[in-house]
Amino acid sequence: MFDFEEELKKLPARPGVYIMHDGNDTIIYVGKAINLHNRVRSYFRKNIGRGPQIDKMVTQIARFEYIITDSELEALVLENNLIKEYSPRYNTMLKDDKTYPYIKVTVGEAYPRVLFSREMKKDKSRYFGPYTSAAAVKDTIELINKLYMLRTCNRSLPREEGRDRPCLNYHIKQCMAPCQGNIGQEQYRERVEQALDFLNGNYRPILKELEQKMQEASENLEFEDAMKYRDLHNSVKQVAQKQKITDSDGEDKDIIALAADENDAVVQVFFIRDGKLIGREHFYMTHVSGNGRAQILLDFVKQFYAGTPFIPRELMLQEEIEDIAILERWLSTRKGNRVYIRIPKKGTKEKLVELAAKNAALVLSQDKEKIKREEGRTIGAVKEIAALIGVEGISRMEAYDISNISGFANVGSMVVFEKGKPKRSDYRKFKIKTVSGPDDYACMKEVLTRRFVHGMEEQKSLDLKELEKEFGSFTKFPDLILMDGGKGQVNIALEVLKELEINIPVCGMVKDDNHRTRGLYFNNEEIPIDRHSEGFKLVTRVQDEAHRFAIEYHRSLRSKTQVKSVLDDIPGVGPSRRKALMRHFKSIEEIKGAGVEQLAQAPEIPAHIAQGIYDFFHKDKECAEEG
């Protein structure tokens, strides 16, 4: 038993990280402290206004542990690492798995290339970014290579010079082919320097050059070349237009602001590089309940800049946060140069922060509406159905369908919807075993019986948790069964449930003469349903999904049966030789078109069998020719 009083006395008055565990020994919170003794003890004092979220967390703490560090900076780094590793329930978490694209110029090579990169490594290359749009980065790289005719291959030059023929880019005049020695290193470097100038935002020289070439080509009646230069000129102007918002000091900085409500928070970041706004991105923060805006901002800065490879010279924040000095030291250490955290109060910078805050509020508002609409389509629709038939507590719904062609290859499908959304991992297929011929009611009875008997057998097991992992779709019974039909289908389901002594509501999806759902059949009564309601749309989706799943399974079985029957009609070809033929030739058409010698090359096919296969597929043709 963990003795809190005794362990609290042992806490050292030193910097470090504390880790809270619940009764299952799961880590539920990680924090840092400049003084572990004071900070950890504060959680267990009464009436100090910690907020409902922290109060709730404290009630779940079964034990705590701590790690001492030499400084608060080390504690900050360790705290970040532990939060990232364990994702504790009560830590505000940054929901972000993005990696940002960079433009990489391999200036360390004899003939440099302009490349797309997701990493910023400490090598001899120059990096531009990070950018928020991978598509924009790729378009820019393509434009630069067209403008300056730089190589895109990965050949090691000049060592491999002349070893192979030039690639397509040379022939379409998009590369000078240094691989053939067509351009010297010095001349090529000049083009690379122009590309670097372009990436630094100096577009005037290339715009002037393209305009001049366009006019010259037009005067010489070389209209195709003139159009090419015109298109390139327009592309450069588009790139330049995206860099309209500028900052006079030309620094790298990130503008950070947030919008938050009781349960959610969105942080908006404007990325400014060389004084130009190159992009923006928003980030979701979870577990924010009970945390103030300053705390959420602090958690974002720690988690985001622990993971991003590029750190700007300045961070512009919406409001004051704790630990600014220690954060500046940490960020400066990571960057290798001094980093400043500012809270602008007036001027252009303050307006940029305000703009970021407005954008964050817009994203939060739009997402709330989106979530509300999605809940209407799903959970709201389930509630409509429940209210319509008078059944409470519906979450999991299962629907069934039968598919066959004149009784051939009878199959059944089971689809599962939970909280109005399809749970495809729980879908199941049934190949009918006891019914031959077109008897949908008998087929449905077999499907339902097998489904629920299987589930009951699983539920008898002592280790139910393990079974739910492996057989979740059968172990867990539905709150409502939806049958693709009216009274007849419903009665079949009720009959099976009665025999098995299972009590589950069964509802039929009644169709009109055009095979469209017109209402629900429940408790011997047809209940009309509003065709424009979300409940009606959900019923239609469930019905369509059960039908689609059954038809796809039937189609796959039918095609397999057809392949099997064609080959199995050939004397001397059994299951083993059939498999060998299909592995070797991939399709029936290839087998039909093969000669005797080709057939004999397949494993397990001797010459006399090969002749028999050939004769089988060609006898009808020979008879026709003779006739």
mmCIF file of C-alpha atoms in Angstrom, residues 566-567 570 581 584-600 610 613-618 621:
data_model
loop_
_atom_site.group_PDB
_atom_site.id
_atom_site.type_symbol
_atom_site.label_atom_id
_atom_site.label_comp_id
_atom_site.label_asym_id
_atom_site.label_seq_id
_atom_site.Cartn_x
_atom_site.Cartn_y
_atom_site.Cartn_z
ATOM 1 C CA VAL A 566 -13.978 -24.873 -65.964
ATOM 2 C CA LEU A 567 -10.658 -26.436 -64.971
ATOM 3 C CA ILE A 570 -10.648 -31.320 -67.738
ATOM 4 C CA LEU A 581 -1.964 -23.822 -63.550
ATOM 5 C CA HIS A 584 1.763 -20.223 -63.505
ATOM 6 C CA PHE A 585 -0.634 -18.558 -65.981
ATOM 7 C CA LYS A 586 -2.519 -16.109 -63.689
ATOM 8 C CA SER A 587 -5.794 -16.344 -65.693
ATOM 9 C CA ILE A 588 -8.058 -18.760 -67.611
ATOM 10 C CA GLU A 589 -7.532 -16.708 -70.769
ATOM 11 C CA GLU A 590 -3.770 -17.297 -70.615
ATOM 12 C CA ILE A 591 -4.352 -21.044 -70.169
ATOM 13 C CA LYS A 592 -6.726 -21.082 -73.150
ATOM 14 C CA GLY A 593 -4.183 -19.301 -75.341
ATOM 15 C CA ALA A 594 -1.179 -21.449 -74.367
ATOM 16 C CA GLY A 595 0.280 -24.152 -76.594
ATOM 17 C CA VAL A 596 1.032 -27.713 -75.469
ATOM 18 C CA GLU A 597 4.725 -26.931 -74.800
ATOM 19 C CA GLN A 598 3.847 -23.842 -72.754
ATOM 20 C CA LEU A 599 1.304 -25.796 -70.706
ATOM 21 C CA ALA A 600 3.862 -28.535 -70.014
ATOM 22 C CA ALA A 610 -0.807 -30.622 -71.192
ATOM 23 C CA ILE A 613 -5.792 -29.345 -71.504
ATOM 24 C CA TYR A 614 -4.999 -28.003 -74.969
ATOM 25 C CA ASP A 615 -7.492 -30.376 -76.610
ATOM 26 C CA PHE A 616 -10.182 -29.424 -74.061
ATOM 27 C CA PHE A 617 -10.044 -25.726 -74.943
ATOM 28 C CA HIS A 618 -9.613 -26.215 -78.706
ATOM 29 C CA LYS A 621 -12.966 -24.680 -82.437
#
